[in-house]
Amino acid sequence: MAARAMNRWTRSLADARPLAYWLDDPGRPEASPALTGDERCDLLVVGGGYSGLWTALLAKERDPGRDVVLVEGKEIGWAASGRNGGFCAASLTHGTANGLARWPKEIKKLEELGAANLDAIEAAVARYSIDCDFERTGELDVATQPHQVTELREFYEELGEAGLADGLELLDADQTREQVASPTFLGALYDRHGVAMLHPAKLAWGLKRACLDLGVRIYEHTPATELVSHAGGVAVRTPYGRVFADHAALGTNVFPSLVKRVRSYTVPVYDYALMTEPLSADQLSSIGWKNRQGLGDCANQFHYFRLSADHRILWGGYDAIYPYGGRVRAEYDHRPETYARLAAHFFTCFPQLEGLNFTHAWGGAIDTCSRFSAFFGTAHKGRVAYAAGYTGLGVGATRFGADVMLDLLSGERTERTDLEMVRSKPLPFPPEPFASVGIGLTKWSLARADDNGGRRNLWLRAMDTAGLGFDS
């Protein structure tokens, strides 16, 4: 019976294109030409995802006269910035729980800065007329197991005691299903203001256009292969030329950093998603979802899901795959066994949608660090700044990271650079084979906890004590 059901659900993938839905857009802009020859600038930004784009844009906003060049190895937004779920969260710490556990003394400041950062993103989208389907809908963290209901209630009470529960509402099963109708939902924590939904690729393309309008010179298909100090500044080598700059900001995230000592702090973890065909009016009515919130369940191996502007459902998460050796390769971008598992989970959550088909299936690498939130630093005597390790929650936090990098390059103390979060580093990952063994054991233990009432085994408790943060 189970095999027949899986077969039925797998048929929904028959026509799914192996391409990120967001990038499959006839309005996708043409790539800028590659760099040929040498360039000179005040600030070089390496990386054409959100991290680099926000850095270039904010640098010009701070000083319109600053000469800024951005180089991107392929095309703007082609990697994580164009493949994610489009959840733009205020949290800078991969959720309040992670921030509260790691930086309890400054969590209120981090929450305030995160809220201000999300407001600034919304303002920039309006100011630069970026058509990215931005919706300030909020998010539901949904319990699908009885122990998760208890955990949500305890967490809500903990947030209340810490003065961090403003804008949050605890919902029971009936209240949750009034928002979105699934027989699997047993309760939820509703964050009404701290998350926006958007079209991630269109945000990247809109930021590119805004940068160009402000005078940033952008070169695509221009990988940066080497960075060295040079004549009081830095020089970056590319295939057809060099860029000489007073300062550089590195937004390369999951890809090997040009500062080699930073590389051990991140590993690539592959995440996968499906997108349905547009829902009919009757199908939409059967699931409710009138408020269009983003959703995520509370399991360790969790799903995230949301509605697109054209009434499709994006369904992603659950499997998180670490490739041996931590290599980033195109062959890892697709995983049929994960797509089949996601399809089965989708129809378990929404049995009333059986018969719906998926049109797109894709994956991509996340720059994961051991504390699950970004870290920052400088190199080359303060001439180079970097930010990395967003661990899947970078749609919003990368703008904050861009501000941090610019603060660090300025050499001035700010409320951002004074943060312990900014001044500290995560624990590095060990070399192989220890990294694969540790990550594999952690993933197995998290799955066991999901099946065992949330109880964390000895390995997970040891990881918690060590501050490695594998709790998501």
CSV table of C-alpha atoms in Angstrom, one decimal:
chain,number,residue,atom,x,y,z
A,1,MET,CA,0.0,0.0,0.0
A,2,ALA,CA,2.8,2.4,0.9
A,3,ALA,CA,4.6,1.7,-2.3
A,4,ARG,CA,1.5,2.3,-4.4
A,5,ALA,CA,0.9,5.6,-2.6
A,6,MET,CA,4.5,6.7,-3.2
A,7,ASN,CA,4.1,5.8,-6.8
A,8,ARG,CA,0.9,7.9,-7.1
A,9,TRP,CA,2.6,10.9,-5.4
A,10,THR,CA,5.8,10.5,-7.5
A,11,ARG,CA,3.7,10.8,-10.7
A,12,SER,CA,3.1,14.4,-9.7
A,13,LEU,CA,6.8,15.0,-10.6
A,14,ALA,CA,6.5,13.7,-14.2
A,15,ASP,CA,6.7,17.1,-15.8
A,16,ALA,CA,8.8,19.0,-13.2
A,17,ARG,CA,11.6,21.0,-14.8
A,18,PRO,CA,15.0,20.6,-13.1
A,19,LEU,CA,15.3,24.4,-12.6
A,20,ALA,CA,14.5,26.9,-9.9
A,21,TYR,CA,11.1,28.3,-10.5
A,22,TRP,CA,12.3,31.8,-9.6
A,23,LEU,CA,15.0,31.7,-12.3
A,24,ASP,CA,12.7,30.4,-15.0
A,25,ASP,CA,11.5,33.8,-15.9
A,26,PRO,CA,11.3,35.4,-19.4
A,27,GLY,CA,12.0,38.7,-17.8
A,28,ARG,CA,15.4,37.6,-16.5
A,29,PRO,CA,17.9,40.4,-17.4
A,30,GLU,CA,20.8,39.9,-19.7
A,31,ALA,CA,24.1,39.4,-17.9
A,32,SER,CA,26.6,42.3,-17.9
A,33,PRO,CA,29.8,41.8,-19.9
A,34,ALA,CA,32.8,40.1,-18.3
A,35,LEU,CA,35.8,42.1,-17.2
A,36,THR,CA,38.5,42.3,-19.8
A,37,GLY,CA,41.7,44.2,-18.8
A,38,ASP,CA,42.5,45.9,-15.6
A,39,GLU,CA,40.2,48.1,-13.4
A,40,ARG,CA,40.8,50.5,-10.5
A,41,CYS,CA,38.3,51.4,-7.9
A,42,ASP,CA,37.8,52.5,-4.3
A,43,LEU,CA,35.8,49.5,-3.3
A,44,LEU,CA,35.7,46.0,-4.9
A,45,VAL,CA,32.8,43.8,-4.1
A,46,VAL,CA,33.2,40.1,-4.8
A,47,GLY,CA,30.0,38.1,-5.3
A,48,GLY,CA,26.7,39.0,-7.0
A,49,GLY,CA,24.2,37.5,-4.6
A,50,TYR,CA,22.4,39.5,-1.9
A,51,SER,CA,25.5,40.0,0.2
A,52,GLY,CA,27.5,41.6,-2.5
A,53,LEU,CA,24.6,43.5,-4.1
A,54,TRP,CA,23.5,45.1,-0.7
A,55,THR,CA,27.1,46.0,0.0
A,56,ALA,CA,27.6,47.8,-3.3
A,57,LEU,CA,24.2,49.6,-3.0
A,58,LEU,CA,24.8,50.7,0.6
A,59,ALA,CA,28.3,51.8,-0.2
A,60,LYS,CA,26.9,54.2,-2.9
A,61,GLU,CA,24.2,55.4,-0.5
A,62,ARG,CA,26.7,56.2,2.2
A,63,ASP,CA,29.0,57.9,-0.3
A,64,PRO,CA,27.7,58.6,-3.8
A,65,GLY,CA,31.2,59.6,-4.9
A,66,ARG,CA,32.7,56.2,-4.0
A,67,ASP,CA,33.9,54.3,-7.0
A,68,VAL,CA,32.5,50.7,-6.7
A,69,VAL,CA,33.1,47.7,-8.8
A,70,LEU,CA,31.3,44.3,-8.4
A,71,VAL,CA,32.4,41.1,-9.9
A,72,GLU,CA,30.3,37.9,-10.1
A,73,GLY,CA,31.6,34.5,-11.2
A,74,LYS,CA,28.5,33.5,-13.1
A,75,GLU,CA,25.3,35.7,-13.2
A,76,ILE,CA,23.6,37.9,-10.6
A,77,GLY,CA,21.4,35.9,-8.3
A,78,TRP,CA,22.1,32.5,-9.9
A,79,ALA,CA,23.0,30.6,-6.7
A,80,ALA,CA,21.4,30.7,-3.3
A,81,SER,CA,20.0,34.2,-3.8
A,82,GLY,CA,17.8,33.0,-6.8
A,83,ARG,CA,17.0,29.6,-5.4
A,84,ASN,CA,15.7,30.1,-1.9
A,85,GLY,CA,12.2,30.0,-0.6
A,86,GLY,CA,11.7,33.8,-0.5
A,87,PHE,CA,11.3,34.1,3.3
A,88,CYS,CA,12.7,37.5,4.3
A,89,ALA,CA,13.0,37.4,8.1
A,90,ALA,CA,13.8,40.1,10.5
A,91,SER,CA,15.9,37.7,12.6
A,92,LEU,CA,19.7,38.2,12.3
A,93,THR,CA,20.4,35.1,14.5
A,94,HIS,CA,18.6,32.3,12.6
A,95,GLY,CA,15.6,32.7,14.9
A,96,THR,CA,15.1,34.2,18.3
A,97,ALA,CA,15.7,30.8,20.1
A,98,ASN,CA,19.2,30.6,18.6
A,99,GLY,CA,20.0,34.2,19.4
A,100,LEU,CA,18.7,33.9,22.9
A,101,ALA,CA,20.8,30.9,23.6
A,102,ARG,CA,24.0,32.4,22.2
A,103,TRP,CA,23.8,36.1,23.0
A,104,PRO,CA,21.2,36.5,25.8
A,105,LYS,CA,22.7,39.9,27.0
A,106,GLU,CA,22.3,41.5,23.6
A,107,ILE,CA,19.3,39.6,22.1
A,108,LYS,CA,17.0,42.6,22.5
A,109,LYS,CA,19.4,44.8,20.6
A,110,LEU,CA,19.8,42.1,17.9
A,111,GLU,CA,16.0,41.9,17.6
A,112,GLU,CA,15.7,45.7,17.3
A,113,LEU,CA,18.4,45.8,14.7
A,114,GLY,CA,16.8,43.0,12.8
A,115,ALA,CA,13.4,44.7,12.8
A,116,ALA,CA,14.9,47.9,11.6
A,117,ASN,CA,16.8,46.0,8.9
A,118,LEU,CA,13.6,44.4,7.6
A,119,ASP,CA,11.9,47.8,7.5
A,120,ALA,CA,14.9,49.2,5.6
A,121,ILE,CA,14.6,46.4,3.0
A,122,GLU,CA,10.9,47.2,2.5
A,123,ALA,CA,11.8,50.9,2.1
A,124,ALA,CA,14.5,50.1,-0.4
A,125,VAL,CA,12.1,47.9,-2.4
A,126,ALA,CA,9.8,50.9,-2.6
A,127,ARG,CA,12.5,53.5,-3.2
A,128,TYR,CA,14.1,51.7,-6.1
A,129,SER,CA,10.8,50.4,-7.5
A,130,ILE,CA,11.9,46.8,-7.2
A,131,ASP,CA,9.1,44.6,-8.4
A,132,CYS,CA,9.7,41.5,-6.3
A,133,ASP,CA,6.2,40.6,-4.9
A,134,PHE,CA,7.2,41.9,-1.5
A,135,GLU,CA,4.4,41.0,1.0
A,136,ARG,CA,4.7,41.6,4.8
A,137,THR,CA,2.7,38.5,5.7
A,138,GLY,CA,4.4,37.1,8.7
A,139,GLU,CA,5.1,33.4,9.4
A,140,LEU,CA,3.5,30.4,11.2
A,141,ASP,CA,5.8,28.0,13.0
A,142,VAL,CA,3.6,24.9,13.0
A,143,ALA,CA,3.5,22.0,15.4
A,144,THR,CA,2.7,18.6,13.7
A,145,GLN,CA,3.5,16.4,16.7
A,146,PRO,CA,2.1,16.6,20.3
A,147,HIS,CA,5.6,17.3,21.8
A,148,GLN,CA,6.0,20.2,19.5
A,149,VAL,CA,2.8,21.8,20.9
A,150,THR,CA,4.3,21.7,24.3
A,151,GLU,CA,7.7,23.0,23.1
A,152,LEU,CA,6.0,25.9,21.3
A,153,ARG,CA,4.0,26.9,24.4
A,154,GLU,CA,7.1,26.7,26.6
A,155,PHE,CA,9.1,28.8,24.0
A,156,TYR,CA,6.3,31.4,23.9
A,157,GLU,CA,6.4,31.7,27.6
A,158,GLU,CA,10.2,32.0,27.6
A,159,LEU,CA,9.9,34.8,25.1
A,160,GLY,CA,7.3,36.6,27.2
A,161,GLU,CA,9.5,36.4,30.3
A,162,ALA,CA,12.4,37.9,28.2
A,163,GLY,CA,10.2,40.7,26.8
A,164,LEU,CA,10.5,39.3,23.3
A,165,ALA,CA,6.9,38.2,22.6
A,166,ASP,CA,5.5,41.4,21.0
A,167,GLY,CA,3.8,40.6,17.7
A,168,LEU,CA,3.7,36.8,18.5
A,169,GLU,CA,0.5,34.8,19.0
A,170,LEU,CA,0.1,31.2,20.2
A,171,LEU,CA,-2.6,29.4,18.2
A,172,ASP,CA,-4.3,26.1,19.1
A,173,ALA,CA,-5.1,23.5,16.4
A,174,ASP,CA,-8.4,25.0,15.4
A,175,GLN,CA,-7.0,28.5,15.2
A,176,THR,CA,-4.1,27.2,13.1
A,177,ARG,CA,-6.3,25.4,10.7
A,178,GLU,CA,-8.4,28.5,10.3
A,179,GLN,CA,-5.3,30.1,8.9
A,180,VAL,CA,-4.2,27.2,6.7
A,181,ALA,CA,-6.2,23.9,6.6
A,182,SER,CA,-4.1,20.8,7.1
A,183,PRO,CA,-5.1,17.8,9.1
A,184,THR,CA,-1.5,17.6,10.3
A,185,PHE,CA,-1.5,21.0,12.1
A,186,LEU,CA,-1.8,20.8,15.9
A,187,GLY,CA,-0.9,24.4,16.8
A,188,ALA,CA,1.4,27.3,15.8
A,189,LEU,CA,3.3,30.3,16.9
A,190,TYR,CA,2.3,33.2,14.6
A,191,ASP,CA,4.8,36.0,14.0
A,192,ARG,CA,2.6,38.6,12.4
A,193,HIS,CA,5.3,41.2,11.5
A,194,GLY,CA,8.7,39.7,11.5
A,195,VAL,CA,8.7,38.0,8.1
A,196,ALA,CA,8.0,39.1,4.5
A,197,MET,CA,7.5,36.9,1.4
A,198,LEU,CA,9.1,37.9,-1.8
A,199,HIS,CA,10.3,36.7,-5.2
A,200,PRO,CA,14.0,36.1,-4.5
A,201,ALA,CA,15.4,36.3,-8.0
A,202,LYS,CA,13.5,39.5,-8.8
A,203,LEU,CA,14.9,41.0,-5.6
A,204,ALA,CA,18.5,40.2,-6.8
A,205,TRP,CA,17.8,41.5,-10.3
A,206,GLY,CA,16.2,44.7,-8.9
A,207,LEU,CA,19.2,45.3,-6.6
A,208,LYS,CA,21.4,44.9,-9.7
A,209,ARG,CA,19.5,47.6,-11.5
A,210,ALA,CA,19.6,49.9,-8.5
A,211,CYS,CA,23.3,49.5,-8.3
A,212,LEU,CA,23.8,50.2,-12.0
A,213,ASP,CA,21.6,53.3,-11.7
A,214,LEU,CA,23.9,54.6,-8.9
A,215,GLY,CA,27.0,54.0,-10.9
A,216,VAL,CA,28.3,50.7,-9.7
A,217,ARG,CA,30.2,48.9,-12.4
A,218,ILE,CA,29.1,45.2,-12.6
A,219,TYR,CA,31.0,42.5,-14.4
A,220,GLU,CA,29.4,39.1,-14.6
A,221,HIS,CA,31.0,35.8,-15.7
A,222,THR,CA,34.1,37.2,-13.9
A,223,PRO,CA,35.3,34.8,-11.2
A,224,ALA,CA,37.7,36.2,-8.7
A,225,THR,CA,40.6,33.7,-8.4
A,226,GLU,CA,43.1,35.3,-6.1
A,227,LEU,CA,43.3,38.2,-3.7
A,228,VAL,CA,46.6,39.8,-2.5
A,229,SER,CA,47.8,43.0,-0.8
A,230,HIS,CA,49.0,45.5,-3.3
A,231,ALA,CA,50.4,49.1,-2.9
A,232,GLY,CA,48.4,50.1,0.2
A,233,GLY,CA,45.3,48.3,-1.1
A,234,VAL,CA,44.4,44.9,-2.6
A,235,ALA,CA,44.5,43.3,-6.0
A,236,VAL,CA,42.1,40.6,-7.2
A,237,ARG,CA,42.9,38.4,-10.2
A,238,THR,CA,40.2,37.4,-12.7
A,239,PRO,CA,40.5,35.3,-15.9
A,240,TYR,CA,41.0,38.3,-18.2
A,241,GLY,CA,42.2,41.1,-15.9
A,242,ARG,CA,42.8,42.4,-12.4
A,243,VAL,CA,41.0,44.8,-10.2
A,244,PHE,CA,43.0,47.1,-8.0
A,245,ALA,CA,41.1,48.6,-5.0
A,246,ASP,CA,41.6,50.4,-1.8
A,247,HIS,CA,39.2,48.0,-0.1
A,248,ALA,CA,37.4,44.8,-0.9
A,249,ALA,CA,34.2,43.2,0.6
A,250,LEU,CA,33.7,39.5,0.1
A,251,GLY,CA,30.2,38.2,-0.3
A,252,THR,CA,31.1,34.7,-1.6
A,253,ASN,CA,29.3,32.8,1.1
A,254,VAL,CA,29.1,29.1,0.3
A,255,PHE,CA,32.0,29.3,-2.2
A,256,PRO,CA,35.6,29.1,-1.0
A,257,SER,CA,36.7,32.4,0.5
A,258,LEU,CA,39.5,34.3,-1.0
A,259,VAL,CA,40.7,34.5,2.6
A,260,LYS,CA,41.8,30.9,3.1
A,261,ARG,CA,41.7,30.9,6.9
A,262,VAL,CA,38.0,31.6,6.8
A,263,ARG,CA,37.2,28.4,4.8
A,264,SER,CA,37.0,26.0,7.7
A,265,TYR,CA,34.1,28.0,9.3
A,266,THR,CA,31.5,27.0,6.7
A,267,VAL,CA,30.4,23.8,4.9
A,268,PRO,CA,27.9,23.5,2.0
A,269,VAL,CA,24.6,21.8,2.9
A,270,TYR,CA,22.3,21.1,0.0
A,271,ASP,CA,18.6,22.0,0.3
A,272,TYR,CA,15.8,21.1,-2.1
A,273,ALA,CA,12.4,22.5,-3.1
A,274,LEU,CA,9.4,21.8,-5.3
A,275,MET,CA,6.9,24.3,-6.9
A,276,THR,CA,3.4,23.3,-7.8
A,277,GLU,CA,1.3,24.4,-10.8
A,278,PRO,CA,-1.0,27.3,-10.0
A,279,LEU,CA,-3.9,26.3,-7.7
A,280,SER,CA,-7.5,26.7,-9.0
A,281,ALA,CA,-10.0,28.8,-7.0
A,282,ASP,CA,-11.5,25.6,-5.6
A,283,GLN,CA,-8.1,24.3,-4.5
A,284,LEU,CA,-7.2,27.5,-2.9
A,285,SER,CA,-10.5,27.5,-1.0
A,286,SER,CA,-9.9,24.0,0.2
A,287,ILE,CA,-6.7,25.1,2.1
A,288,GLY,CA,-7.7,28.6,3.2
A,289,TRP,CA,-4.4,30.4,3.5
A,290,LYS,CA,-6.1,33.8,2.9
A,291,ASN,CA,-3.4,35.7,4.7
A,292,ARG,CA,-0.6,34.2,2.6
A,293,GLN,CA,1.9,33.7,5.5
A,294,GLY,CA,5.0,31.7,5.2
A,295,LEU,CA,5.0,28.4,7.0
A,296,GLY,CA,7.5,26.1,8.6
A,297,ASP,CA,7.0,23.1,10.8
A,298,CYS,CA,8.8,22.6,14.1
A,299,ALA,CA,10.7,19.4,13.4
A,300,ASN,CA,14.5,19.2,13.3
A,301,GLN,CA,14.1,17.9,9.7
A,302,PHE,CA,11.6,20.6,8.8
A,303,HIS,CA,9.6,21.7,5.8
A,304,TYR,CA,9.1,25.3,4.7
A,305,PHE,CA,6.3,26.3,2.4
A,306,ARG,CA,4.6,29.4,1.0
A,307,LEU,CA,2.3,30.8,-1.8
A,308,SER,CA,3.8,32.5,-4.8
A,309,ALA,CA,2.1,35.6,-6.4
A,310,ASP,CA,0.5,33.3,-9.0
A,311,HIS,CA,-1.0,31.0,-6.4
A,312,ARG,CA,1.6,28.1,-6.6
A,313,ILE,CA,2.9,26.4,-3.4
A,314,LEU,CA,6.6,26.2,-2.8
A,315,TRP,CA,7.4,23.1,-0.7
A,316,GLY,CA,11.0,22.7,0.5
A,317,GLY,CA,13.3,21.5,3.2
A,318,TYR,CA,13.5,18.2,5.2
A,319,ASP,CA,16.6,16.6,3.6
A,320,ALA,CA,19.8,18.5,4.2
A,321,ILE,CA,22.7,16.9,2.3
A,322,TYR,CA,26.3,17.4,3.1
A,323,PRO,CA,28.6,16.2,0.2
A,324,TYR,CA,31.8,14.5,1.4
A,325,GLY,CA,34.7,16.9,1.3
A,326,GLY,CA,32.5,20.0,1.3
A,327,ARG,CA,32.6,20.5,-2.4
A,328,VAL,CA,30.1,22.7,-4.3
A,329,ARG,CA,29.2,21.0,-7.6
A,330,ALA,CA,26.4,21.4,-10.1
A,331,GLU,CA,25.7,17.6,-9.9
A,332,TYR,CA,24.5,18.0,-6.4
A,333,ASP,CA,21.8,20.5,-7.4
A,334,HIS,CA,19.3,17.8,-8.1
A,335,ARG,CA,18.3,14.7,-6.1
A,336,PRO,CA,15.3,12.7,-7.4
A,337,GLU,CA,15.0,10.6,-4.2
A,338,THR,CA,14.6,13.9,-2.2
A,339,TYR,CA,12.0,15.2,-4.7
A,340,ALA,CA,10.0,12.0,-4.3
A,341,ARG,CA,10.1,12.3,-0.5
A,342,LEU,CA,9.1,15.9,-0.6
A,343,ALA,CA,6.1,15.1,-2.9
A,344,ALA,CA,4.9,12.4,-0.5
A,345,HIS,CA,5.2,14.8,2.5
A,346,PHE,CA,3.3,17.5,0.6
A,347,PHE,CA,0.3,15.3,0.0
A,348,THR,CA,0.4,14.1,3.6
A,349,CYS,CA,0.1,17.7,4.6
A,350,PHE,CA,-2.5,18.7,2.0
A,351,PRO,CA,-4.4,15.5,1.0
A,352,GLN,CA,-7.2,17.7,-0.4
A,353,LEU,CA,-4.7,18.7,-3.2
A,354,GLU,CA,-4.1,15.2,-4.5
A,355,GLY,CA,-3.9,15.4,-8.3
A,356,LEU,CA,-1.9,18.7,-8.2
A,357,ASN,CA,1.3,18.5,-10.2
A,358,PHE,CA,4.8,20.0,-9.7
A,359,THR,CA,6.3,22.1,-12.4
A,360,HIS,CA,9.8,22.8,-11.0
A,361,ALA,CA,12.2,20.9,-8.8
A,362,TRP,CA,15.6,22.2,-7.7
A,363,GLY,CA,18.3,22.4,-5.1
A,364,GLY,CA,21.2,24.5,-4.1
A,365,ALA,CA,24.0,24.9,-1.5
A,366,ILE,CA,23.6,26.8,1.8
A,367,ASP,CA,26.7,28.3,3.5
A,368,THR,CA,26.3,26.6,6.9
A,369,CYS,CA,28.3,27.5,10.0
A,370,SER,CA,28.3,25.9,13.4
A,371,ARG,CA,26.4,28.7,15.2
A,372,PHE,CA,23.7,28.9,12.4
A,373,SER,CA,24.0,32.6,11.9
A,374,ALA,CA,26.5,34.9,10.1
A,375,PHE,CA,30.0,35.7,11.2
A,376,PHE,CA,32.2,38.6,10.2
A,377,GLY,CA,35.8,39.7,10.0
A,378,THR,CA,38.6,41.5,8.3
A,379,ALA,CA,41.9,40.6,6.6
A,380,HIS,CA,44.8,42.2,4.9
A,381,LYS,CA,45.3,44.8,7.6
A,382,GLY,CA,41.6,45.9,7.6
A,383,ARG,CA,41.5,46.4,3.8
A,384,VAL,CA,39.2,43.4,3.3
A,385,ALA,CA,36.0,42.5,5.1
A,386,TYR,CA,33.9,39.4,4.8
A,387,ALA,CA,30.5,38.0,6.0
A,388,ALA,CA,29.4,34.4,5.6
A,389,GLY,CA,27.6,31.6,7.3
A,390,TYR,CA,24.0,32.7,7.0
A,391,THR,CA,22.8,29.1,7.1
A,392,GLY,CA,19.7,29.5,5.0
A,393,LEU,CA,18.3,32.7,6.6
A,394,GLY,CA,20.2,35.3,4.6
A,395,VAL,CA,17.5,36.9,2.4
A,396,GLY,CA,17.1,39.6,5.1
A,397,ALA,CA,20.2,39.3,7.2
A,398,THR,CA,22.6,39.8,4.2
A,399,ARG,CA,21.7,43.5,4.2
A,400,PHE,CA,22.7,43.8,7.9
A,401,GLY,CA,25.9,41.9,7.0
A,402,ALA,CA,26.6,44.4,4.2
A,403,ASP,CA,26.3,47.2,6.7
A,404,VAL,CA,28.7,45.4,9.1
A,405,MET,CA,31.3,44.9,6.3
A,406,LEU,CA,31.2,48.6,5.4
A,407,ASP,CA,31.5,49.5,9.1
A,408,LEU,CA,34.5,47.3,9.5
A,409,LEU,CA,36.2,48.7,6.4
A,410,SER,CA,35.6,52.3,7.7
A,411,GLY,CA,37.6,51.4,10.8
A,412,GLU,CA,35.0,53.1,13.0
A,413,ARG,CA,33.2,51.6,16.0
A,414,THR,CA,29.4,51.4,15.5
A,415,GLU,CA,26.6,49.7,17.4
A,416,ARG,CA,26.9,46.9,14.9
A,417,THR,CA,30.7,46.3,15.3
A,418,ASP,CA,30.3,46.5,19.1
A,419,LEU,CA,28.1,43.4,19.1
A,420,GLU,CA,29.5,40.2,20.6
A,421,MET,CA,27.8,38.5,17.6
A,422,VAL,CA,29.9,40.5,15.2
A,423,ARG,CA,33.1,40.3,17.3
A,424,SER,CA,33.0,36.5,17.8
A,425,LYS,CA,33.4,33.5,15.5
A,426,PRO,CA,31.7,30.1,15.3
A,427,LEU,CA,33.6,27.0,15.9
A,428,PRO,CA,35.3,25.7,12.7
A,429,PHE,CA,34.4,22.4,11.2
A,430,PRO,CA,37.0,19.6,11.5
A,431,PRO,CA,38.7,18.1,8.4
A,432,GLU,CA,37.5,15.0,6.6
A,433,PRO,CA,36.6,12.3,7.4
A,434,PHE,CA,35.6,13.8,10.8
A,435,ALA,CA,33.3,16.4,9.3
A,436,SER,CA,31.3,13.8,7.4
A,437,VAL,CA,31.1,11.4,10.4
A,438,GLY,CA,30.0,14.2,12.7
A,439,ILE,CA,27.5,15.7,10.4
A,440,GLY,CA,26.1,12.3,9.5
A,441,LEU,CA,25.8,11.3,13.1
A,442,THR,CA,24.1,14.7,13.9
A,443,LYS,CA,21.6,14.3,11.1
A,444,TRP,CA,20.7,10.7,12.2
A,445,SER,CA,20.3,11.9,15.8
A,446,LEU,CA,18.0,14.8,14.8
A,447,ALA,CA,15.8,12.4,12.9
A,448,ARG,CA,15.7,10.1,15.9
A,449,ALA,CA,14.7,13.0,18.1
A,450,ASP,CA,11.8,13.8,15.7
A,451,ASP,CA,10.6,10.3,16.0
A,452,ASN,CA,11.1,10.1,19.8
A,453,GLY,CA,9.1,12.9,21.2
A,454,GLY,CA,11.8,15.5,20.7
A,455,ARG,CA,14.2,13.8,23.1
A,456,ARG,CA,17.8,14.6,22.2
A,457,ASN,CA,20.3,11.7,22.6
A,458,LEU,CA,23.8,11.9,24.2
A,459,TRP,CA,25.4,13.1,20.9
A,460,LEU,CA,23.0,16.0,20.5
A,461,ARG,CA,23.4,16.9,24.2
A,462,ALA,CA,27.1,16.9,23.8
A,463,MET,CA,26.8,19.1,20.7
A,464,ASP,CA,24.6,21.5,22.6
A,465,THR,CA,27.2,21.7,25.4
A,466,ALA,CA,29.9,22.4,22.8
A,467,GLY,CA,27.9,25.2,21.3
A,468,LEU,CA,27.7,23.7,17.9
A,469,GLY,CA,24.1,24.6,17.5
A,470,PHE,CA,22.7,21.8,15.3
A,471,ASP,CA,19.2,22.3,16.3
A,472,SER,CA,17.5,23.2,13.0
